[in-house]
Amino acid sequence: MKELVFADNGHVVTSSLVVAENFGKQHKHVLDAIESKIQSAENLAYYKTMFSKGSYKDSRGRNQRIYFMNRDGFVFIAMGFNGRRADEFKLKYIEAFNQMEEQLKSQQKPMSLDQQIATIATGYGSMKQELVEVKDQVADLTERFGLPATKAAILTNVRNIHIIRFLGGKDSKAYHELGRKVFSEFGRDFKDNFGVPRYDAISLNQYDEAIAYTKSWQPSYNTMISIRNTNMQMELK
């Protein structure tokens, strides 16, 4: 199996071919999904930041088209893949993106924000105070603004996998009869715990805490009894 992600000019990317292989899809179907988005007029500029067209030689030496995609592009396409195996590979891809990004950061060793401020201030004097104020504003925005689309999608995926496992899988009787109730219960508990109107409206600096909370969340005792009894009815038939 090919590496899930790789570095390209300082960016972490994967390819349509690798995605097709790992999700058990035909490559042409993944290409069609990407191109149907790129060729639409709506959000075209945004799609072009996610995907880059290229080519490769197949086993017969023929040139074939391929698309490279960043983390946002992968999340956007992978949202359409369903099933337990698909969910497992989504999490593996996310982990691979994180690891590769950390490797690139450690190789680049960029200056800290304080070092950048000091360097700029050497030539511009009064701009140092303005940059310090910008730093404080960025920290404030991190606390007040909600999650970026990529992290919100990851949180949603972790929630779905966790709750579906409690229900006994998508093929279980409890999933079909109690799924909406259990998802609603999680939403209420999450919003009460974090004091937000929606589970994806938390601030960016609460993201890690939200992931941990979601992975450890359990339905109420009565709900768990209902899940067990509902699934037992299916087994008895």
mmCIF file of C-alpha atoms in Angstrom:
data_model
loop_
_atom_site.group_PDB
_atom_site.id
_atom_site.type_symbol
_atom_site.label_atom_id
_atom_site.label_comp_id
_atom_site.label_asym_id
_atom_site.label_seq_id
_atom_site.Cartn_x
_atom_site.Cartn_y
_atom_site.Cartn_z
ATOM 1 C CA MET A 1 0.000 0.000 0.000
ATOM 2 C CA LYS A 2 1.285 3.443 -0.884
ATOM 3 C CA GLU A 3 1.982 6.102 1.735
ATOM 4 C CA LEU A 4 -1.253 7.884 2.628
ATOM 5 C CA VAL A 5 0.278 11.371 2.376
ATOM 6 C CA PHE A 6 3.510 12.934 1.172
ATOM 7 C CA ALA A 7 5.259 16.296 1.090
ATOM 8 C CA ASP A 8 5.182 18.472 -2.031
ATOM 9 C CA ASN A 9 6.990 21.859 -1.982
ATOM 10 C CA GLY A 10 6.482 22.216 1.753
ATOM 11 C CA HIS A 11 2.818 21.169 1.648
ATOM 12 C CA VAL A 12 1.249 17.911 2.830
ATOM 13 C CA VAL A 13 -0.838 16.305 0.084
ATOM 14 C CA THR A 14 -2.316 13.028 -1.075
ATOM 15 C CA SER A 15 -3.529 11.939 -4.512
ATOM 16 C CA SER A 16 -6.768 10.744 -6.055
ATOM 17 C CA LEU A 17 -5.042 7.446 -6.909
ATOM 18 C CA VAL A 18 -4.006 6.797 -3.297
ATOM 19 C CA VAL A 19 -7.463 7.760 -2.014
ATOM 20 C CA ALA A 20 -9.138 5.400 -4.502
ATOM 21 C CA GLU A 21 -6.855 2.525 -3.493
ATOM 22 C CA ASN A 22 -7.366 2.933 0.254
ATOM 23 C CA PHE A 23 -11.127 3.476 0.121
ATOM 24 C CA GLY A 24 -11.744 0.645 -2.341
ATOM 25 C CA LYS A 25 -13.018 2.989 -5.058
ATOM 26 C CA GLN A 26 -12.402 2.990 -8.797
ATOM 27 C CA HIS A 27 -9.968 5.788 -9.644
ATOM 28 C CA LYS A 28 -12.266 7.152 -12.351
ATOM 29 C CA HIS A 29 -15.048 7.573 -9.795
ATOM 30 C CA VAL A 30 -12.803 9.617 -7.503
ATOM 31 C CA LEU A 31 -11.702 11.707 -10.504
ATOM 32 C CA ASP A 32 -15.336 12.281 -11.487
ATOM 33 C CA ALA A 33 -16.194 13.432 -7.948
ATOM 34 C CA ILE A 34 -13.344 15.947 -7.960
ATOM 35 C CA GLU A 35 -13.946 17.250 -11.470
ATOM 36 C CA SER A 36 -17.672 17.663 -10.916
ATOM 37 C CA LYS A 37 -16.801 20.157 -8.175
ATOM 38 C CA ILE A 38 -14.008 21.939 -10.032
ATOM 39 C CA GLN A 39 -16.112 22.380 -13.179
ATOM 40 C CA SER A 40 -19.004 23.989 -11.301
ATOM 41 C CA ALA A 41 -19.045 27.773 -11.206
ATOM 42 C CA GLU A 42 -20.011 27.922 -7.520
ATOM 43 C CA ASN A 43 -16.994 28.099 -5.179
ATOM 44 C CA LEU A 44 -14.618 27.468 -8.103
ATOM 45 C CA ALA A 45 -11.820 29.608 -6.674
ATOM 46 C CA TYR A 46 -11.980 27.741 -3.352
ATOM 47 C CA TYR A 47 -11.916 24.319 -5.039
ATOM 48 C CA LYS A 48 -8.774 25.290 -6.959
ATOM 49 C CA THR A 49 -6.946 25.831 -3.655
ATOM 50 C CA MET A 50 -7.798 22.236 -2.677
ATOM 51 C CA PHE A 51 -6.933 20.328 -5.874
ATOM 52 C CA SER A 52 -4.126 20.348 -8.437
ATOM 53 C CA LYS A 53 -4.248 18.344 -11.671
ATOM 54 C CA GLY A 54 -1.284 16.221 -12.762
ATOM 55 C CA SER A 55 -0.465 13.053 -14.677
ATOM 56 C CA TYR A 56 1.245 9.707 -14.156
ATOM 57 C CA LYS A 57 2.193 6.689 -16.287
ATOM 58 C CA ASP A 58 0.144 3.537 -15.809
ATOM 59 C CA SER A 59 1.448 -0.033 -16.077
ATOM 60 C CA ARG A 60 1.337 0.235 -19.890
ATOM 61 C CA GLY A 61 3.311 3.449 -19.975
ATOM 62 C CA ARG A 62 0.297 5.577 -20.875
ATOM 63 C CA ASN A 63 -0.209 9.036 -19.404
ATOM 64 C CA GLN A 64 -3.226 9.155 -17.107
ATOM 65 C CA ARG A 65 -4.705 12.089 -15.220
ATOM 66 C CA ILE A 66 -4.451 12.376 -11.450
ATOM 67 C CA TYR A 67 -5.357 15.011 -8.862
ATOM 68 C CA PHE A 68 -3.333 16.006 -5.846
ATOM 69 C CA MET A 69 -5.214 17.413 -2.867
ATOM 70 C CA ASN A 70 -4.415 19.061 0.436
ATOM 71 C CA ARG A 71 -6.071 18.271 3.770
ATOM 72 C CA ASP A 72 -9.165 20.371 2.954
ATOM 73 C CA GLY A 73 -9.580 18.692 -0.422
ATOM 74 C CA PHE A 74 -9.316 15.244 1.122
ATOM 75 C CA VAL A 75 -11.881 16.026 3.842
ATOM 76 C CA PHE A 76 -14.245 17.479 1.232
ATOM 77 C CA ILE A 77 -14.114 14.382 -0.985
ATOM 78 C CA ALA A 78 -13.969 11.807 1.843
ATOM 79 C CA MET A 79 -17.171 13.153 3.424
ATOM 80 C CA GLY A 80 -19.017 11.294 0.670
ATOM 81 C CA PHE A 81 -17.488 7.909 1.619
ATOM 82 C CA ASN A 82 -19.562 5.930 4.127
ATOM 83 C CA GLY A 83 -19.169 2.725 6.113
ATOM 84 C CA ARG A 84 -16.990 1.519 8.988
ATOM 85 C CA ARG A 85 -13.980 0.799 6.746
ATOM 86 C CA ALA A 86 -14.264 4.282 5.229
ATOM 87 C CA ASP A 87 -14.449 5.880 8.675
ATOM 88 C CA GLU A 88 -11.326 4.009 9.805
ATOM 89 C CA PHE A 89 -9.375 5.228 6.768
ATOM 90 C CA LYS A 90 -10.592 8.808 7.299
ATOM 91 C CA LEU A 91 -9.062 8.786 10.777
ATOM 92 C CA LYS A 92 -5.844 7.201 9.455
ATOM 93 C CA TYR A 93 -5.567 9.927 6.804
ATOM 94 C CA ILE A 94 -6.141 12.657 9.372
ATOM 95 C CA GLU A 95 -3.437 11.174 11.597
ATOM 96 C CA ALA A 96 -1.074 10.902 8.614
ATOM 97 C CA PHE A 97 -1.676 14.561 7.662
ATOM 98 C CA ASN A 98 -0.958 15.633 11.259
ATOM 99 C CA GLN A 99 2.260 13.616 11.471
ATOM 100 C CA MET A 100 3.581 14.861 8.127
ATOM 101 C CA GLU A 101 2.776 18.484 8.993
ATOM 102 C CA GLU A 102 4.659 18.124 12.283
ATOM 103 C CA GLN A 103 7.667 16.674 10.424
ATOM 104 C CA LEU A 104 7.699 19.587 7.989
ATOM 105 C CA LYS A 105 7.425 22.093 10.831
ATOM 106 C CA SER A 106 10.380 20.527 12.664
ATOM 107 C CA GLN A 107 12.484 20.591 9.462
ATOM 108 C CA GLN A 108 11.696 24.212 8.653
ATOM 109 C CA LYS A 109 12.294 25.483 12.199
ATOM 110 C CA PRO A 110 10.615 28.852 11.607
ATOM 111 C CA MET A 111 11.254 31.849 13.842
ATOM 112 C CA SER A 112 8.899 32.265 16.759
ATOM 113 C CA LEU A 113 6.430 35.135 16.630
ATOM 114 C CA ASP A 114 8.518 37.049 19.172
ATOM 115 C CA GLN A 115 11.635 36.590 17.011
ATOM 116 C CA GLN A 116 9.758 37.834 13.938
ATOM 117 C CA ILE A 117 8.522 40.857 15.881
ATOM 118 C CA ALA A 118 12.052 41.666 17.064
ATOM 119 C CA THR A 119 13.476 41.343 13.530
ATOM 120 C CA ILE A 120 10.872 43.614 12.000
ATOM 121 C CA ALA A 121 11.131 46.098 14.839
ATOM 122 C CA THR A 122 14.866 46.510 14.210
ATOM 123 C CA GLY A 123 14.125 48.188 10.908
ATOM 124 C CA TYR A 124 10.787 49.798 11.643
ATOM 125 C CA GLY A 125 10.927 50.918 15.273
ATOM 126 C CA SER A 126 7.402 51.921 16.170
ATOM 127 C CA MET A 127 5.901 48.944 14.321
ATOM 128 C CA LYS A 128 6.959 46.634 17.164
ATOM 129 C CA GLN A 129 4.143 47.775 19.408
ATOM 130 C CA GLU A 130 1.646 47.355 16.587
ATOM 131 C CA LEU A 131 2.818 43.779 15.982
ATOM 132 C CA VAL A 132 2.489 42.967 19.676
ATOM 133 C CA GLU A 133 -1.085 44.231 19.503
ATOM 134 C CA VAL A 134 -1.717 42.018 16.462
ATOM 135 C CA LYS A 135 -0.374 39.026 18.397
ATOM 136 C CA ASP A 136 -2.819 39.747 21.221
ATOM 137 C CA GLN A 137 -5.666 40.139 18.737
ATOM 138 C CA VAL A 138 -4.866 36.773 17.138
ATOM 139 C CA ALA A 139 -4.940 35.105 20.563
ATOM 140 C CA ASP A 140 -8.273 36.783 21.274
ATOM 141 C CA LEU A 141 -9.746 35.628 17.942
ATOM 142 C CA THR A 142 -8.605 32.063 18.653
ATOM 143 C CA GLU A 143 -10.653 32.162 21.854
ATOM 144 C CA ARG A 144 -13.773 33.768 20.362
ATOM 145 C CA PHE A 145 -14.129 32.335 16.852
ATOM 146 C CA GLY A 146 -15.510 28.906 15.994
ATOM 147 C CA LEU A 147 -13.731 25.970 14.404
ATOM 148 C CA PRO A 148 -12.357 26.032 10.836
ATOM 149 C CA ALA A 149 -14.279 23.803 8.430
ATOM 150 C CA THR A 150 -11.584 21.101 8.472
ATOM 151 C CA LYS A 151 -11.542 20.710 12.261
ATOM 152 C CA ALA A 152 -15.337 20.874 12.443
ATOM 153 C CA ALA A 153 -15.492 18.007 9.923
ATOM 154 C CA ILE A 154 -13.018 15.963 12.007
ATOM 155 C CA LEU A 155 -15.062 16.556 15.173
ATOM 156 C CA THR A 156 -18.231 15.491 13.339
ATOM 157 C CA ASN A 157 -16.537 12.333 12.086
ATOM 158 C CA VAL A 158 -15.262 11.393 15.570
ATOM 159 C CA ARG A 159 -18.776 11.959 16.975
ATOM 160 C CA ASN A 160 -20.413 9.799 14.297
ATOM 161 C CA ILE A 161 -17.998 6.885 14.732
ATOM 162 C CA HIS A 162 -18.293 6.963 18.538
ATOM 163 C CA ILE A 163 -22.105 7.083 18.656
ATOM 164 C CA ILE A 164 -22.623 4.499 15.902
ATOM 165 C CA ARG A 165 -20.437 2.059 17.831
ATOM 166 C CA PHE A 166 -22.604 2.559 20.930
ATOM 167 C CA LEU A 167 -25.671 1.764 18.805
ATOM 168 C CA GLY A 168 -24.104 -1.463 17.530
ATOM 169 C CA GLY A 169 -23.235 -0.339 14.015
ATOM 170 C CA LYS A 170 -25.266 0.997 11.114
ATOM 171 C CA ASP A 171 -26.889 -2.403 10.527
ATOM 172 C CA SER A 172 -28.274 -2.645 14.065
ATOM 173 C CA LYS A 173 -31.917 -2.229 14.987
ATOM 174 C CA ALA A 174 -30.961 0.393 17.589
ATOM 175 C CA TYR A 175 -29.229 2.519 14.945
ATOM 176 C CA HIS A 176 -32.401 2.718 12.848
ATOM 177 C CA GLU A 177 -34.851 3.160 15.740
ATOM 178 C CA LEU A 178 -32.848 5.102 18.334
ATOM 179 C CA GLY A 179 -30.096 6.779 16.311
ATOM 180 C CA ARG A 180 -31.731 10.212 16.176
ATOM 181 C CA LYS A 181 -32.470 10.108 19.919
ATOM 182 C CA VAL A 182 -28.879 9.201 20.841
ATOM 183 C CA PHE A 183 -27.378 11.863 18.563
ATOM 184 C CA SER A 184 -29.734 14.434 20.115
ATOM 185 C CA GLU A 185 -28.729 13.332 23.609
ATOM 186 C CA PHE A 186 -25.066 13.776 22.745
ATOM 187 C CA GLY A 187 -25.794 17.233 21.312
ATOM 188 C CA ARG A 188 -27.552 18.361 24.480
ATOM 189 C CA ASP A 189 -24.800 17.022 26.747
ATOM 190 C CA PHE A 190 -22.082 18.590 24.597
ATOM 191 C CA LYS A 191 -23.766 22.000 24.465
ATOM 192 C CA ASP A 192 -24.381 21.968 28.231
ATOM 193 C CA ASN A 193 -20.770 21.028 28.923
ATOM 194 C CA PHE A 194 -19.218 23.699 26.676
ATOM 195 C CA GLY A 195 -21.969 26.324 26.892
ATOM 196 C CA VAL A 196 -22.415 26.656 23.106
ATOM 197 C CA PRO A 197 -25.548 26.721 20.900
ATOM 198 C CA ARG A 198 -24.152 24.033 18.529
ATOM 199 C CA TYR A 199 -21.599 21.314 19.119
ATOM 200 C CA ASP A 200 -19.345 22.731 16.329
ATOM 201 C CA ALA A 201 -19.525 26.312 17.690
ATOM 202 C CA ILE A 202 -16.744 25.844 20.238
ATOM 203 C CA SER A 203 -13.682 28.084 20.046
ATOM 204 C CA LEU A 204 -10.496 26.838 18.417
ATOM 205 C CA ASN A 205 -8.631 26.605 21.728
ATOM 206 C CA GLN A 206 -11.301 24.146 22.979
ATOM 207 C CA TYR A 207 -10.823 21.758 20.046
ATOM 208 C CA ASP A 208 -8.604 19.180 21.798
ATOM 209 C CA GLU A 209 -10.876 19.194 24.845
ATOM 210 C CA ALA A 210 -13.915 18.677 22.589
ATOM 211 C CA ILE A 211 -12.305 15.697 20.850
ATOM 212 C CA ALA A 212 -11.465 14.109 24.227
ATOM 213 C CA TYR A 213 -14.986 14.753 25.538
ATOM 214 C CA THR A 214 -16.589 13.226 22.431
ATOM 215 C CA LYS A 215 -14.453 10.073 22.616
ATOM 216 C CA SER A 216 -15.299 9.548 26.314
ATOM 217 C CA TRP A 217 -19.015 10.463 26.143
ATOM 218 C CA GLN A 218 -21.600 7.816 27.048
ATOM 219 C CA PRO A 219 -25.392 7.798 26.704
ATOM 220 C CA SER A 220 -27.486 7.904 29.856
ATOM 221 C CA TYR A 221 -28.178 4.663 31.718
ATOM 222 C CA ASN A 222 -31.775 4.499 30.458
ATOM 223 C CA THR A 223 -30.656 5.083 26.874
ATOM 224 C CA MET A 224 -28.054 2.316 27.109
ATOM 225 C CA ILE A 225 -30.720 -0.070 28.411
ATOM 226 C CA SER A 226 -32.973 0.880 25.491
ATOM 227 C CA ILE A 227 -30.139 0.249 23.022
ATOM 228 C CA ARG A 228 -29.425 -3.168 24.514
ATOM 229 C CA ASN A 229 -33.087 -4.214 24.581
ATOM 230 C CA THR A 230 -33.709 -3.004 21.030
ATOM 231 C CA ASN A 231 -30.737 -4.917 19.642
ATOM 232 C CA MET A 232 -31.747 -8.036 21.612
ATOM 233 C CA GLN A 233 -35.130 -7.964 19.887
ATOM 234 C CA MET A 234 -33.363 -8.198 16.562
ATOM 235 C CA GLU A 235 -31.245 -11.153 17.754
ATOM 236 C CA LEU A 236 -34.312 -13.062 18.988
ATOM 237 C CA LYS A 237 -36.088 -12.880 15.637
#
